[in-house]
CSV table of N, CA, C and O in Angstrom, one decimal:
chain,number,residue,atom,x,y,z
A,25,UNK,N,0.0,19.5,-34.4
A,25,UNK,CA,-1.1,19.3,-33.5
A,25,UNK,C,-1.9,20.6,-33.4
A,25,UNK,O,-1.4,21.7,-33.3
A,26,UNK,N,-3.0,20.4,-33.4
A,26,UNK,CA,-4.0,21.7,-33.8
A,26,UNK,C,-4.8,21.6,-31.8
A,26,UNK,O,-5.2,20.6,-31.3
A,27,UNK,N,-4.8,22.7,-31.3
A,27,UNK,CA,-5.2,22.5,-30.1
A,27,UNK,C,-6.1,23.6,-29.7
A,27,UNK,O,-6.7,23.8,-28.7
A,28,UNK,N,-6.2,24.4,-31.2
A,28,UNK,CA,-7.1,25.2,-31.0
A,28,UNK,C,-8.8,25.8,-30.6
A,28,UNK,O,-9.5,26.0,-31.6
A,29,UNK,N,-9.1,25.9,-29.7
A,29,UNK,CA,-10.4,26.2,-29.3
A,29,UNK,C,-10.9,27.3,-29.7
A,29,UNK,O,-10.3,28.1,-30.4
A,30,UNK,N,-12.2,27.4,-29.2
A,30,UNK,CA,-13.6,28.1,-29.8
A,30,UNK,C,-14.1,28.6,-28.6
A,30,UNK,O,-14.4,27.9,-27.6
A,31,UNK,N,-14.3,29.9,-28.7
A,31,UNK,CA,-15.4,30.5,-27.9
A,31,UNK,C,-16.6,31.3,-28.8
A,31,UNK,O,-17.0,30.8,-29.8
A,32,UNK,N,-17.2,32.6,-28.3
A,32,UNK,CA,-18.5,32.4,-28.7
A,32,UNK,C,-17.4,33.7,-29.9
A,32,UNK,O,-16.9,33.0,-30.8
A,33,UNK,N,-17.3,34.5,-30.0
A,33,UNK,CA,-16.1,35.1,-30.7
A,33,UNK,C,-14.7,34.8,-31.1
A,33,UNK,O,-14.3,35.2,-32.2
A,34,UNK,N,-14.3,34.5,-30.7
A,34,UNK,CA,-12.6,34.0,-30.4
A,34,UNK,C,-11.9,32.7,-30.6
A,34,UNK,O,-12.2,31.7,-29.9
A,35,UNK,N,-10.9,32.6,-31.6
A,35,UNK,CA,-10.2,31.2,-30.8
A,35,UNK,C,-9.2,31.3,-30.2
A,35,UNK,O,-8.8,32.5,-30.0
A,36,UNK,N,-8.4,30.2,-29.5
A,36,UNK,CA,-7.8,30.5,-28.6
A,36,UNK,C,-6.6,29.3,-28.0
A,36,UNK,O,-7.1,28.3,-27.6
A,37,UNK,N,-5.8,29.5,-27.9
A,37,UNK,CA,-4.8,28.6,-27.1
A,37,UNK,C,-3.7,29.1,-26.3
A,37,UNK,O,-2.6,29.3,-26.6
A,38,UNK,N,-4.4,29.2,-25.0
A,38,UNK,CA,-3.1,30.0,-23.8
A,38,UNK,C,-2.8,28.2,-22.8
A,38,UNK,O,-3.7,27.6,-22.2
A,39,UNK,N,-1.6,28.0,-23.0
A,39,UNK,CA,-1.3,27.5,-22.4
A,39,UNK,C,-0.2,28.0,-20.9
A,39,UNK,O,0.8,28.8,-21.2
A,40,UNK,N,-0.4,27.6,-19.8
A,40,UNK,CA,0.7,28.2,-19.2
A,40,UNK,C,1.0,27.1,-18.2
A,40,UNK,O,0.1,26.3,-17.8
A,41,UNK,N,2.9,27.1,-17.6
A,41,UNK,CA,3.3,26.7,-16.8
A,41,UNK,C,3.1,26.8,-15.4
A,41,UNK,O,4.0,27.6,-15.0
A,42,UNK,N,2.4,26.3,-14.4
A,42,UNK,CA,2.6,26.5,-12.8
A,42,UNK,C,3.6,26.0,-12.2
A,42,UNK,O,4.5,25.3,-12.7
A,43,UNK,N,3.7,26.3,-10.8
A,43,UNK,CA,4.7,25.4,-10.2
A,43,UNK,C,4.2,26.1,-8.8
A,43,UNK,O,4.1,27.4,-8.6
A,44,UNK,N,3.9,24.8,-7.8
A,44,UNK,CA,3.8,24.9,-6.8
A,44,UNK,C,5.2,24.4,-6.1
A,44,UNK,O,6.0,23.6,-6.3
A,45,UNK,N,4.9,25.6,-4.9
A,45,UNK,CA,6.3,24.9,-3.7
A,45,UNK,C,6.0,24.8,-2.7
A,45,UNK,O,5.5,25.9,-2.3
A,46,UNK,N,5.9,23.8,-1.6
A,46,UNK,CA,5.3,23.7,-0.5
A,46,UNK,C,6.1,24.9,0.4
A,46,UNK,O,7.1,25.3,-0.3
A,47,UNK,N,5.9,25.4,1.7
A,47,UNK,CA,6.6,26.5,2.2
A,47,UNK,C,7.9,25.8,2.7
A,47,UNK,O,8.1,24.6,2.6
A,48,UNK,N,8.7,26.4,3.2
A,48,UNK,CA,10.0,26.0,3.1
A,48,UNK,C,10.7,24.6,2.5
A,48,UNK,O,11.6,23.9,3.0
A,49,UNK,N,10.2,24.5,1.2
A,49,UNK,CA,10.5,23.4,0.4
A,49,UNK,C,10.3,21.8,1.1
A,49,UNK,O,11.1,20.9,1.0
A,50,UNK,N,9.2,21.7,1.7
A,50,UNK,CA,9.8,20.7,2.8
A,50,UNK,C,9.5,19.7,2.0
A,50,UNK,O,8.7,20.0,1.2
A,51,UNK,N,10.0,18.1,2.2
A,51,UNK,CA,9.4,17.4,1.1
A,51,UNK,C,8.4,16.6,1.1
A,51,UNK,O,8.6,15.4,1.2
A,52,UNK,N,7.0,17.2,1.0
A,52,UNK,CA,5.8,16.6,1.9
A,52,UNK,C,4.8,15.7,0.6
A,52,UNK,O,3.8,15.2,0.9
A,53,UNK,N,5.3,15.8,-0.5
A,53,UNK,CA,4.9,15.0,-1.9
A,53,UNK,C,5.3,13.5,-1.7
A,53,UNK,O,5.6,12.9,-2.7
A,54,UNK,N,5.4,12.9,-0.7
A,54,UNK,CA,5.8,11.4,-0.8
A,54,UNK,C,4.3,10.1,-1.0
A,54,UNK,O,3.1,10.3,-0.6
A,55,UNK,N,4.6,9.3,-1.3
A,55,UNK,CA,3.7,7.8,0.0
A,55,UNK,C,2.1,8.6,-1.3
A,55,UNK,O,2.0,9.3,-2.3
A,56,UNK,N,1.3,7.8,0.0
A,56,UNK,CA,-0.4,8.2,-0.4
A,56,UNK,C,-1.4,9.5,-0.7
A,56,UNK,O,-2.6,9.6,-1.0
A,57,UNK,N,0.1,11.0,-0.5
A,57,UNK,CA,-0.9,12.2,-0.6
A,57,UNK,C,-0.1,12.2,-2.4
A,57,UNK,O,-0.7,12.8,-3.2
A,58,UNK,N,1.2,11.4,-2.8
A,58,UNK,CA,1.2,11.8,-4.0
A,58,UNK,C,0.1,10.7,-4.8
A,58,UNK,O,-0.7,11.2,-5.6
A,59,UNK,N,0.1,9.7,-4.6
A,59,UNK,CA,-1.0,8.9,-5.6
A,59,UNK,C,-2.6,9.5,-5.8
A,59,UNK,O,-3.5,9.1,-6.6
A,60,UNK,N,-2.6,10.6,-4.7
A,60,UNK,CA,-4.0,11.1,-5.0
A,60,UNK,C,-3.8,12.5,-5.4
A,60,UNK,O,-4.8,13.1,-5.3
A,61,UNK,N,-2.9,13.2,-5.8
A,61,UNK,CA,-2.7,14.4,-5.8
A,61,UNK,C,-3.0,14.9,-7.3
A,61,UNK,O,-3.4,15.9,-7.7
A,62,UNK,N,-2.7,13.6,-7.9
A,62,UNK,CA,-2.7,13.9,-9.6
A,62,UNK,C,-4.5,13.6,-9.8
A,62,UNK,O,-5.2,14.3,-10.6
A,63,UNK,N,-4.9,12.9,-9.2
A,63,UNK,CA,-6.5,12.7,-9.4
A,63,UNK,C,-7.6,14.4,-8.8
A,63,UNK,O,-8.6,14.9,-9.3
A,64,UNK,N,-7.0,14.6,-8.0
A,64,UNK,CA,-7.7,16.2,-7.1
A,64,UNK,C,-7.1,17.2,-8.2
A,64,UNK,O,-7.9,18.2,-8.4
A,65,UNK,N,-6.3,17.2,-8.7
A,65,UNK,CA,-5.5,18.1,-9.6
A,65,UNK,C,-6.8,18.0,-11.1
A,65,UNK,O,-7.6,19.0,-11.4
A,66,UNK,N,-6.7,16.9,-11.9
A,66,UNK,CA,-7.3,16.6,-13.2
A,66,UNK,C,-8.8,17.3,-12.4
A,66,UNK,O,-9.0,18.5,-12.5
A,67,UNK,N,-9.8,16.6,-11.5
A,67,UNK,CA,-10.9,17.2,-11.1
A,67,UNK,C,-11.1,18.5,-10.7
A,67,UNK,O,-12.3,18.7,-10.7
A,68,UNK,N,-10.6,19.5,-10.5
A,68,UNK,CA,-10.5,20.6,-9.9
A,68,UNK,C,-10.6,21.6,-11.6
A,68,UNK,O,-11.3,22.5,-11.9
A,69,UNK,N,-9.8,21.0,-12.1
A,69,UNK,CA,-9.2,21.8,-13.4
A,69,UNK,C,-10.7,21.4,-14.5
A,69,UNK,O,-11.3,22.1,-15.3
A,70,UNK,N,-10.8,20.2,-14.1
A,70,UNK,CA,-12.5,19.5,-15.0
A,70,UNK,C,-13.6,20.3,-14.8
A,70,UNK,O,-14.5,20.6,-15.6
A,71,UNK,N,-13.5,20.6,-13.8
A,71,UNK,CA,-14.8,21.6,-12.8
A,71,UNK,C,-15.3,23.1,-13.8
A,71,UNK,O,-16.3,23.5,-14.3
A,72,UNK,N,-14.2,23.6,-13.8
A,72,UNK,CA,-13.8,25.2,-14.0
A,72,UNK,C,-13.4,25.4,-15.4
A,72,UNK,O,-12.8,26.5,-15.6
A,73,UNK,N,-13.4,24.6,-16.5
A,73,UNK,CA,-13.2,24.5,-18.0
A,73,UNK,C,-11.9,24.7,-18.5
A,73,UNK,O,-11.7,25.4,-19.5
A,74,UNK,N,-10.8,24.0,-17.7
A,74,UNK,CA,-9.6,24.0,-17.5
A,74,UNK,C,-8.9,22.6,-17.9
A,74,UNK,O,-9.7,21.6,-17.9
A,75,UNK,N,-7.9,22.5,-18.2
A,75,UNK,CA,-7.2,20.7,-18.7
A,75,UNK,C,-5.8,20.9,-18.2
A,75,UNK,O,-5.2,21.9,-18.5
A,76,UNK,N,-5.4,20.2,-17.5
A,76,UNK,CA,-4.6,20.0,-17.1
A,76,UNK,C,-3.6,18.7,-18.5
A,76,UNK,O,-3.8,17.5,-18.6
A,77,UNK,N,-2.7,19.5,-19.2
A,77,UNK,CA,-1.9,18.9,-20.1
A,77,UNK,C,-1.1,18.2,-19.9
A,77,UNK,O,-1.1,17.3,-20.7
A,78,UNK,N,0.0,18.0,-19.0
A,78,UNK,CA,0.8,17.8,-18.5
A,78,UNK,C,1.5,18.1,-17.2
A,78,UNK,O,1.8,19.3,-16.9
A,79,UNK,N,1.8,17.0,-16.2
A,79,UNK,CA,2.3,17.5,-14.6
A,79,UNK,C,2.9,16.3,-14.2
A,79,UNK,O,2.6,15.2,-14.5
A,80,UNK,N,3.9,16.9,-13.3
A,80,UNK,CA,4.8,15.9,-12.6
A,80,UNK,C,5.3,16.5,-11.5
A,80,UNK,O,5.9,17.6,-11.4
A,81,UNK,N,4.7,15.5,-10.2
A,81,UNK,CA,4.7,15.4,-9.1
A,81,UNK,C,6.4,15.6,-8.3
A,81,UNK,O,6.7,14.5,-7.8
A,82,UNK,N,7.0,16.4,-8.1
A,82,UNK,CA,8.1,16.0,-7.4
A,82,UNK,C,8.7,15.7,-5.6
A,82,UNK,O,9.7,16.0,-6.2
A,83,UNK,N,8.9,15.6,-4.8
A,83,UNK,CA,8.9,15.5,-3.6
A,83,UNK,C,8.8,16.8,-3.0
A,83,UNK,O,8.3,17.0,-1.9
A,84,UNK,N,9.3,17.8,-3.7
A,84,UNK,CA,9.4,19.2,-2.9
A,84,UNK,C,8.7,20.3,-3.8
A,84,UNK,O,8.8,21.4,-3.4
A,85,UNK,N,7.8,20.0,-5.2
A,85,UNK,CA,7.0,20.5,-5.7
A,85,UNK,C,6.1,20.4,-7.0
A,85,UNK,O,6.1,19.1,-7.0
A,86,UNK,N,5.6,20.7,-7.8
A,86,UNK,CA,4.3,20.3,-8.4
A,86,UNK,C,4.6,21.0,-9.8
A,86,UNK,O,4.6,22.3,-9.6
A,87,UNK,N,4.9,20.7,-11.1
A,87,UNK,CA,4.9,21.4,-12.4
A,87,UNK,C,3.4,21.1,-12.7
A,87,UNK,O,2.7,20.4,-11.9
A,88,UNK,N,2.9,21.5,-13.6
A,88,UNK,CA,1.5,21.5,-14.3
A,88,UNK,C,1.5,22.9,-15.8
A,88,UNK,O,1.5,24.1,-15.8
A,89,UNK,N,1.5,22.2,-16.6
A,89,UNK,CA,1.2,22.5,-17.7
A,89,UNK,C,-0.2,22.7,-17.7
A,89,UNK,O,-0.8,21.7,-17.3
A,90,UNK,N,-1.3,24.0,-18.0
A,90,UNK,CA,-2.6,24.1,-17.7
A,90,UNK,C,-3.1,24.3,-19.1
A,90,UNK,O,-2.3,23.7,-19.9
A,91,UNK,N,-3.9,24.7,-19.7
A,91,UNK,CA,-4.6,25.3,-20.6
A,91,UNK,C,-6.4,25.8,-20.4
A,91,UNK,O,-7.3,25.0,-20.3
A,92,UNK,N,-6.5,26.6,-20.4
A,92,UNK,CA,-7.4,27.4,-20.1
A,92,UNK,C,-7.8,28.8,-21.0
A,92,UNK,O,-7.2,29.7,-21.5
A,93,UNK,N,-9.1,28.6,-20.8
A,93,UNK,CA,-10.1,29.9,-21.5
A,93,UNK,C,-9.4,31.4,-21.3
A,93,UNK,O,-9.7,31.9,-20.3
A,94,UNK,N,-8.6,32.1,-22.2
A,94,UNK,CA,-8.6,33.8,-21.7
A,94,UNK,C,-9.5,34.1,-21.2
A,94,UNK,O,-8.8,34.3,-20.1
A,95,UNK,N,-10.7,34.5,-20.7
A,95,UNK,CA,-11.4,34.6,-19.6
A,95,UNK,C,-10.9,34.8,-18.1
A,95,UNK,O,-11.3,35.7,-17.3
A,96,UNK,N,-10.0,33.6,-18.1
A,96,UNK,CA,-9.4,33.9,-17.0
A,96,UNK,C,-8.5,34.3,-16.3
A,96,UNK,O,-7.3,34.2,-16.7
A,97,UNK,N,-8.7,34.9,-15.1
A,97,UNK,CA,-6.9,35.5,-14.7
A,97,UNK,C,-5.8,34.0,-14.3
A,97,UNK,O,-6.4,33.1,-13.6
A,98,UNK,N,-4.8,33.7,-14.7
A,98,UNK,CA,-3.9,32.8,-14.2
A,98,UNK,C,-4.0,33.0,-12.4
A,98,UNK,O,-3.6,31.9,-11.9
A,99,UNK,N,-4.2,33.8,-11.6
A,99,UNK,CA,-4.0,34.2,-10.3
A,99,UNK,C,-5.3,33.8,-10.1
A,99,UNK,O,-5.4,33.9,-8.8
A,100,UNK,N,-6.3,33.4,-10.5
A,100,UNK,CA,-8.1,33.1,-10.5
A,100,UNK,C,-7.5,31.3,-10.1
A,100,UNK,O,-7.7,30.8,-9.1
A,101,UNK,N,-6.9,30.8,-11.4
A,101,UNK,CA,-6.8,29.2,-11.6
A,101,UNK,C,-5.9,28.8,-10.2
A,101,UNK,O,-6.0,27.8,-9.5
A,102,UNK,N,-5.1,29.7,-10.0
A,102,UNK,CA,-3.9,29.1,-9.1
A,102,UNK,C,-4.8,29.3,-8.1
A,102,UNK,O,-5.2,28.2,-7.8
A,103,UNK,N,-5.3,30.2,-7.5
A,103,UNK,CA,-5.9,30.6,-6.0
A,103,UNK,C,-6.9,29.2,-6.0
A,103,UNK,O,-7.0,28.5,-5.0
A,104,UNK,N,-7.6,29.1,-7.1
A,104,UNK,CA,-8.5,27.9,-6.8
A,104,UNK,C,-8.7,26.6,-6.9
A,104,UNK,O,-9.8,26.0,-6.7
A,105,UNK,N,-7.2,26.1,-7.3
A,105,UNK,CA,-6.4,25.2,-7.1
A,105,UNK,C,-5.6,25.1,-6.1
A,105,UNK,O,-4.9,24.1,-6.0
């Protein structure tokens, strides 16, 4: 699988792992905020020239596989997610 991108110099493929934890683990991922959570997630990442590769929702936190421009700081994507 070739996943490699293009900038105006550069190619490029940084993919990196996140993981969100709600504060004291509580398990607030259930019911109607998870069926919309995966949709606000793809949009946010669509916005800012980001893809969201892979993610799975769990009751007490959030994996996401990202992929994104070097350009950016990883602490940039997370903060604005």
């Amino acid at each position: 699988m070739n996943d490699i991108q293009c900038l105006s110099l550069t190619k490029w493929d940084c993919k990196f792992h996140v993981v969100w934890i709600p504060k004291y683990r509580r398990r607030m991922l259930y019911g109607q905020l998870r069926k919309s959570l995966g949709d606000v997630f793809h949009e946010l990442a669509r916005q800012k020239e980001r893809r969201v590769l892979e993610g799975h929702l769990q009751p007490d936190q959030v994996h996401m596989l990202l992929s994104m421009p070097p350009k950016y700081a990883v602490s940039q994507v997370v903060g604005y997610m």
